[in-house]
Short mmCIF file of C-alpha atoms and ligand atoms in Angstrom, two decimals:
data_model
loop_
_atom_site.label_atom_id
_atom_site.label_comp_id
_atom_site.label_asym_id
_atom_site.label_seq_id
_atom_site.Cartn_x
_atom_site.Cartn_y
_atom_site.Cartn_z
CA MET A 1 -47.76 -67.42 -16.05
CA ASP A 2 -50.23 -66.44 -19.09
CA MET A 3 -51.47 -63.14 -17.71
CA LYS A 4 -53.87 -60.73 -19.56
CA PRO A 5 -52.92 -57.85 -17.69
CA GLU A 6 -55.97 -56.09 -17.99
CA ARG A 7 -58.20 -58.51 -16.04
CA ILE A 8 -57.91 -58.01 -12.42
CA ALA A 9 -59.74 -59.57 -9.50
CA PHE A 10 -60.04 -56.96 -6.84
CA LEU A 11 -60.70 -58.23 -3.04
CA GLY A 12 -61.86 -55.39 -0.56
CA LEU A 13 -63.81 -52.24 -1.22
CA GLY A 14 -63.09 -50.20 1.75
CA ALA A 15 -62.15 -46.50 1.35
CA MET A 16 -58.77 -47.27 0.00
CA GLY A 17 -59.90 -50.61 -2.04
CA ARG A 18 -62.72 -48.84 -3.74
CA THR A 19 -60.32 -45.90 -4.98
CA LEU A 20 -57.67 -48.36 -6.45
CA ALA A 21 -60.42 -50.33 -8.12
CA ARG A 22 -61.96 -47.14 -9.62
CA THR A 23 -58.66 -45.92 -10.74
CA LEU A 24 -57.80 -49.25 -12.43
CA LEU A 25 -61.07 -49.24 -14.17
CA GLU A 26 -60.55 -45.68 -15.28
CA ALA A 27 -57.34 -46.53 -16.82
CA GLY A 28 -59.00 -49.39 -18.96
CA ARG A 29 -58.37 -52.35 -16.82
CA GLU A 30 -61.06 -55.06 -16.60
CA VAL A 31 -62.02 -55.36 -12.94
CA THR A 32 -64.15 -57.92 -11.14
CA VAL A 33 -64.70 -56.80 -7.61
CA TRP A 34 -65.65 -58.73 -4.39
CA ASN A 35 -66.19 -57.16 -0.76
CA ARG A 36 -67.41 -59.09 2.19
CA THR A 37 -70.33 -56.87 2.94
CA PRO A 38 -72.35 -56.46 -0.31
CA GLY A 39 -73.59 -53.24 -1.69
CA LYS A 40 -70.36 -51.29 -1.81
CA ALA A 41 -69.86 -51.95 -5.54
CA GLY A 42 -72.71 -49.80 -6.97
CA ASP A 43 -70.66 -46.89 -8.54
CA LEU A 44 -67.88 -49.47 -9.67
CA VAL A 45 -70.31 -51.52 -11.47
CA ALA A 46 -71.88 -48.38 -12.95
CA ARG A 47 -68.34 -47.65 -14.34
CA GLY A 48 -67.93 -51.05 -15.88
CA ALA A 49 -66.74 -53.43 -13.13
CA ARG A 50 -68.23 -56.83 -12.69
CA GLU A 51 -69.33 -57.78 -8.96
CA ALA A 52 -68.65 -61.24 -7.66
CA SER A 53 -70.67 -62.90 -5.00
CA ASP A 54 -67.56 -64.61 -3.49
CA PRO A 55 -63.73 -64.13 -3.55
CA GLY A 56 -63.30 -67.49 -5.50
CA GLU A 57 -65.78 -66.16 -8.43
CA ALA A 58 -63.52 -62.91 -8.46
CA ILE A 59 -60.28 -64.74 -8.53
CA ASP A 60 -61.70 -66.99 -11.55
CA ALA A 61 -62.55 -63.98 -13.28
CA GLY A 62 -59.09 -62.36 -13.25
CA ASP A 63 -55.55 -63.16 -14.22
CA LEU A 64 -54.27 -61.07 -11.45
CA THR A 65 -55.62 -60.92 -7.89
CA VAL A 66 -55.24 -57.88 -5.74
CA ALA A 67 -56.33 -57.81 -2.03
CA CYS A 68 -56.57 -54.52 0.01
CA LEU A 69 -58.25 -55.65 3.03
CA LEU A 70 -58.37 -54.39 6.85
CA ASP A 71 -55.21 -56.38 8.12
CA ASP A 72 -53.27 -59.58 7.77
CA ALA A 73 -56.07 -61.62 9.67
CA SER A 74 -58.77 -60.43 7.17
CA VAL A 75 -56.40 -61.49 4.24
CA ARG A 76 -55.78 -64.94 5.50
CA GLU A 77 -59.47 -65.29 6.48
CA THR A 78 -60.48 -64.62 2.91
CA LEU A 79 -57.79 -66.42 1.03
CA ALA A 80 -57.91 -69.66 2.95
CA PRO A 81 -60.99 -71.05 1.32
CA VAL A 82 -59.86 -70.00 -2.22
CA LEU A 83 -56.19 -71.15 -2.13
CA ARG A 84 -56.83 -73.77 -4.95
CA GLU A 85 -58.39 -71.00 -7.19
CA LEU A 86 -55.48 -68.72 -6.50
CA SER A 87 -52.73 -71.37 -7.16
CA GLY A 88 -50.69 -70.20 -10.16
CA GLY A 89 -52.14 -66.92 -10.57
CA PRO A 90 -50.39 -64.10 -9.13
CA LEU A 91 -51.57 -62.40 -5.92
CA VAL A 92 -50.61 -58.75 -4.89
CA ASN A 93 -51.36 -58.02 -1.30
CA LEU A 94 -51.84 -54.14 -0.73
CA THR A 95 -52.96 -54.60 2.86
CA SER A 96 -50.79 -52.94 5.37
CA GLY A 97 -49.11 -55.21 8.01
CA SER A 98 -45.91 -55.79 9.80
CA VAL A 99 -42.83 -57.22 8.27
CA ARG A 100 -43.13 -60.65 9.93
CA GLN A 101 -47.01 -60.92 8.73
CA ALA A 102 -45.74 -60.31 5.19
CA ARG A 103 -42.94 -62.94 5.34
CA GLU A 104 -45.36 -65.51 6.97
CA LEU A 105 -47.90 -64.84 4.38
CA ALA A 106 -45.48 -65.33 1.73
CA ARG A 107 -44.25 -68.64 3.08
CA TRP A 108 -47.95 -69.88 3.58
CA LEU A 109 -48.82 -68.82 -0.04
CA ASP A 110 -45.72 -70.33 -1.43
CA GLY A 111 -46.68 -73.70 0.18
CA HIS A 112 -49.89 -73.41 -1.72
CA GLY A 113 -48.19 -72.75 -5.14
CA VAL A 114 -49.28 -69.04 -5.19
CA ARG A 115 -46.89 -66.67 -6.64
CA PHE A 116 -47.11 -63.63 -4.35
CA LEU A 117 -45.96 -59.96 -4.48
CA ALA A 118 -46.26 -57.82 -1.21
CA GLY A 119 -47.24 -54.16 -1.47
CA GLY A 120 -47.41 -51.06 0.68
CA ILE A 121 -49.19 -48.02 -0.59
CA LEU A 122 -47.65 -44.70 0.12
CA ALA A 123 -50.79 -42.80 -0.61
CA VAL A 124 -54.21 -41.83 0.73
CA PRO A 125 -57.41 -42.22 -1.21
CA GLN A 126 -57.25 -38.55 -2.41
CA THR A 127 -53.81 -38.94 -3.87
CA VAL A 128 -54.29 -42.42 -5.56
CA GLY A 129 -53.67 -42.09 -9.19
CA THR A 130 -51.81 -38.73 -9.00
CA GLU A 131 -48.03 -38.06 -8.97
CA ALA A 132 -48.11 -37.87 -5.31
CA ALA A 133 -48.91 -41.53 -5.03
CA SER A 134 -46.32 -44.43 -4.94
CA VAL A 135 -46.70 -48.29 -4.18
CA LEU A 136 -44.02 -50.15 -2.80
CA TYR A 137 -43.64 -53.99 -3.82
CA SER A 138 -41.38 -56.74 -2.72
CA GLY A 139 -41.08 -60.29 -3.78
CA PRO A 140 -39.86 -61.99 -7.03
CA ARG A 141 -38.37 -59.47 -9.45
CA ASP A 142 -39.64 -61.25 -12.73
CA LEU A 143 -43.26 -60.95 -10.91
CA PHE A 144 -42.92 -57.36 -10.38
CA ASP A 145 -41.65 -56.68 -13.77
CA ARG A 146 -45.06 -58.14 -14.97
CA VAL A 147 -47.45 -56.61 -12.50
CA ALA A 148 -46.05 -53.14 -12.28
CA PRO A 149 -47.37 -51.95 -15.70
CA VAL A 150 -50.82 -53.40 -14.87
CA LEU A 151 -51.01 -51.43 -11.64
CA SER A 152 -49.15 -48.26 -12.29
CA PRO A 153 -52.12 -46.26 -12.94
CA VAL A 154 -52.74 -46.22 -9.00
CA GLY A 155 -49.21 -45.01 -8.10
CA ARG A 156 -45.70 -45.00 -9.24
CA PRO A 157 -44.46 -48.73 -8.70
CA HIS A 158 -41.33 -49.05 -6.81
CA TRP A 159 -39.68 -52.50 -6.21
CA VAL A 160 -37.66 -52.59 -3.05
CA GLY A 161 -36.33 -56.15 -3.09
CA GLU A 162 -36.91 -59.83 -2.95
CA ASP A 163 -37.56 -60.11 0.68
CA PRO A 164 -41.54 -60.21 0.79
CA GLY A 165 -41.37 -58.46 4.35
CA PHE A 166 -39.49 -55.37 2.56
CA ALA A 167 -42.64 -53.37 1.30
CA SER A 168 -44.02 -53.38 4.81
CA LEU A 169 -40.70 -52.51 6.13
CA TYR A 170 -40.09 -49.56 3.86
CA ASP A 171 -43.77 -48.48 4.21
CA MET A 172 -43.83 -48.66 7.99
CA ALA A 173 -40.32 -46.91 8.11
CA ALA A 174 -41.39 -44.21 5.73
CA LEU A 175 -44.58 -43.77 7.90
CA SER A 176 -42.46 -43.48 10.90
CA GLY A 177 -40.28 -40.86 9.33
CA MET A 178 -43.73 -38.91 8.41
CA TYR A 179 -45.33 -39.26 11.93
CA GLY A 180 -42.06 -37.84 13.36
CA MET A 181 -42.31 -34.84 11.17
CA SER A 182 -45.77 -34.52 11.87
CA ALA A 183 -45.32 -34.59 15.63
CA GLY A 184 -42.60 -32.03 15.35
CA ALA A 185 -44.87 -29.73 13.37
CA ASP A 186 -47.72 -30.33 16.01
CA HIS A 187 -45.39 -29.45 18.70
CA ALA A 188 -44.20 -26.33 17.03
CA VAL A 189 -47.67 -25.08 16.61
CA ALA A 190 -48.73 -25.96 20.03
CA LEU A 191 -45.95 -23.94 21.65
CA VAL A 192 -46.75 -20.81 19.35
CA HIS A 193 -50.25 -21.19 20.32
CA ALA A 194 -49.70 -21.65 23.87
CA GLU A 195 -47.57 -18.41 23.97
CA GLY A 196 -50.08 -16.28 22.04
CA GLY A 197 -48.34 -16.21 18.73
CA ASP A 198 -50.11 -15.97 15.32
CA VAL A 199 -50.24 -19.88 14.49
CA GLU A 200 -51.49 -19.33 10.93
CA ALA A 201 -48.71 -16.66 10.19
CA PHE A 202 -46.03 -19.05 11.79
CA LYS A 203 -47.23 -22.10 9.90
CA ARG A 204 -47.07 -20.03 6.49
CA ASP A 205 -43.93 -17.73 6.93
CA VAL A 206 -41.65 -19.67 9.40
CA LEU A 207 -42.47 -23.37 9.89
CA ARG A 208 -43.33 -24.49 6.28
CA PRO A 209 -40.40 -22.66 4.52
CA TRP A 210 -38.10 -23.94 7.21
CA MET A 211 -39.06 -27.54 7.17
CA GLU A 212 -38.99 -27.56 3.32
CA ARG A 213 -35.25 -26.35 3.68
CA MET A 214 -34.37 -28.69 6.36
CA LEU A 215 -36.16 -31.90 4.63
CA PRO A 216 -33.22 -32.74 2.60
CA ILE A 217 -30.61 -32.42 5.37
CA ILE A 218 -32.90 -34.49 7.80
CA ALA A 219 -33.54 -37.36 5.24
CA GLY A 220 -29.73 -37.35 4.21
CA GLU A 221 -28.27 -37.39 7.77
CA ALA A 222 -30.65 -39.74 9.49
CA ASP A 223 -28.45 -42.43 11.00
CA VAL A 224 -28.71 -45.72 12.47
CA SER A 225 -26.13 -45.14 15.14
CA VAL A 226 -26.33 -42.91 18.36
CA SER A 227 -23.44 -40.91 17.01
CA VAL A 228 -23.83 -37.50 15.40
CA PRO A 229 -21.93 -36.27 12.30
CA GLU A 230 -18.37 -35.00 12.94
CA GLU A 231 -19.31 -31.55 11.89
CA TYR A 232 -21.92 -31.13 14.67
CA ASN A 233 -21.02 -29.52 17.86
CA ALA A 234 -23.00 -31.93 20.21
CA ALA A 235 -22.61 -29.81 23.26
CA MET A 236 -24.02 -26.93 21.48
CA GLN A 237 -26.99 -29.04 20.11
CA ALA A 238 -27.66 -30.41 23.42
CA THR A 239 -27.86 -27.07 25.05
CA GLY A 240 -30.19 -25.94 22.08
CA LEU A 241 -32.40 -28.94 22.82
CA GLU A 242 -32.48 -28.21 26.48
CA ASN A 243 -33.78 -24.78 25.79
CA MET A 244 -36.55 -26.23 23.44
CA ILE A 245 -37.69 -28.37 26.06
CA SER A 246 -37.71 -25.67 28.79
CA THR A 247 -39.62 -23.41 26.28
CA SER A 248 -42.10 -26.28 25.89
CA GLU A 249 -42.35 -26.77 29.66
CA GLU A 250 -42.73 -23.12 30.45
CA ALA A 251 -45.63 -23.07 27.80
CA GLY A 252 -47.21 -25.84 29.55
CA VAL A 253 -47.20 -28.02 26.48
CA PRO A 254 -47.83 -31.72 27.36
CA ALA A 255 -44.56 -33.50 27.65
CA GLU A 256 -45.69 -36.32 25.28
CA LEU A 257 -45.76 -33.81 22.49
CA SER A 258 -41.96 -33.07 23.11
CA GLY A 259 -40.97 -36.70 22.76
CA HIS A 260 -38.92 -36.21 19.57
CA LEU A 261 -36.91 -33.38 21.20
CA ARG A 262 -36.11 -35.65 24.32
CA ALA A 263 -34.97 -38.49 21.98
CA SER A 264 -32.73 -36.21 20.21
CA LEU A 265 -31.33 -35.03 23.55
CA TRP A 266 -30.64 -38.47 24.63
CA ARG A 267 -28.79 -38.96 21.34
CA MET A 268 -26.54 -35.86 21.73
CA ARG A 269 -25.85 -36.92 25.29
CA ARG A 270 -24.86 -40.44 24.17
CA ALA A 271 -22.58 -38.84 21.64
CA ILE A 272 -20.91 -36.44 24.14
CA ALA A 273 -20.47 -39.35 26.47
CA ALA A 274 -18.72 -41.50 23.79
CA GLY A 275 -16.41 -38.56 23.18
N1 NAP B 301 -57.11 -45.42 3.87
C1 NAP B 301 -55.85 -45.05 3.57
O1 NAP B 301 -55.46 -43.84 3.60
C2 NAP B 301 -54.76 -45.81 3.61
C3 NAP B 301 -53.45 -45.71 2.97
C4 NAP B 301 -52.32 -46.59 2.85
C5 NAP B 301 -52.73 -47.95 3.14
N2 NAP B 301 -53.96 -48.26 3.41
C6 NAP B 301 -54.24 -49.70 3.78
O2 NAP B 301 -55.13 -50.03 2.84
C7 NAP B 301 -56.03 -51.13 3.55
C8 NAP B 301 -57.47 -50.97 3.37
O3 NAP B 301 -57.77 -49.61 3.89
P1 NAP B 301 -59.03 -48.93 3.89
O4 NAP B 301 -59.02 -47.55 4.10
O5 NAP B 301 -59.76 -49.41 2.41
O6 NAP B 301 -59.78 -49.73 5.13
P2 NAP B 301 -61.36 -49.54 5.40
O7 NAP B 301 -62.12 -48.48 4.84
O8 NAP B 301 -61.46 -49.95 6.77
O9 NAP B 301 -61.81 -51.02 4.70
C9 NAP B 301 -61.45 -52.27 5.10
C10 NAP B 301 -61.76 -53.45 4.26
O10 NAP B 301 -61.64 -54.54 4.80
C11 NAP B 301 -62.67 -55.52 4.71
N3 NAP B 301 -62.59 -56.41 5.83
C12 NAP B 301 -62.47 -56.16 7.10
N4 NAP B 301 -62.35 -57.38 7.86
C13 NAP B 301 -62.39 -58.34 6.89
C14 NAP B 301 -62.74 -59.66 7.00
N5 NAP B 301 -62.25 -60.26 8.36
N6 NAP B 301 -62.86 -60.41 5.81
C15 NAP B 301 -62.88 -59.75 4.85
N7 NAP B 301 -62.84 -58.41 4.41
C16 NAP B 301 -62.64 -57.83 5.60
C17 NAP B 301 -63.91 -54.49 4.77
O11 NAP B 301 -64.85 -55.14 4.41
P3 NAP B 301 -66.36 -54.72 4.93
O12 NAP B 301 -66.91 -53.72 3.96
O13 NAP B 301 -67.36 -55.94 4.85
O14 NAP B 301 -66.24 -54.18 6.34
C18 NAP B 301 -63.65 -53.48 3.89
O15 NAP B 301 -63.48 -53.90 2.63
C19 NAP B 301 -55.46 -51.19 4.93
O16 NAP B 301 -54.49 -52.29 5.25
C20 NAP B 301 -54.84 -49.81 5.21
O17 NAP B 301 -53.74 -49.89 6.17
C21 NAP B 301 -55.11 -47.43 3.58
#
């Protein structure tokens, strides 16, 4: 692979794609962009990007192709007509999808001689290019080593394994952890609101400092089994969870919002039953 790292073909100028492309341009990369619907490249062209009229033209102008499209179907639809142009040159897919989709995409591309790195963006457009952004990659390590410095301006590159499904796996799992925390915080605030508490003071003085102190423990003790760590008193924890669920029911908070409490109670009861 003879790669001049600064020449990037960028496919997809949605909210995320546009931000990634702009960040790469600002970092001095040479970027040729393409988007299905024309007219979205104006500000990027003003910053020095070239706009291609079709994906093949963009790919031909780059030594590395990056796709950031809506979903797996849009990636396949976009790439199917240009597999010949892609062959040999590396492709990085920063489009979110499932683990199976990433593995099947890797097999499909491999069958056409395309070297492929799967990606998962742990950022939102507002944090791209900042310390808060990281990008998960999986696929051949040597490819990651060559591509990571090129794409590092968008977010800290983090290789998570050879399996092309692992970037999606870690991405989806990390998001699952985040949504769990966010569901817990929403539930907490709904409780305080329903019972007439001062929501802003609760968030600022109680919830946030409490969650910050608990975060390392929560992440460190997350467990694949239904058992609980030995030092836990499962019966006491189960009673505590029952109290939280009662408080939620008394406050009239919808049961869907307390799903995380019911899941934890289920886990504690399984641990008690298992002795
Ligand atoms: N936004 C975020 O906060 C965020 C965070 C992490 C990861 N991501 C991931 O990044 C990817 C892009 O997100 P986004 O926020 O940029 O989404 P978006 O704003 O909805 O943009 C979607 C992009 O996909 C293109 N597209 C859709 N269907 C297509 C098709 N059939 N063929 C070709 N192009 C097609 C759209 O082109 P048109 O302009 O022609 O419609 C547009 O460029 C997604 O997989 C998303 O999950 C986003």
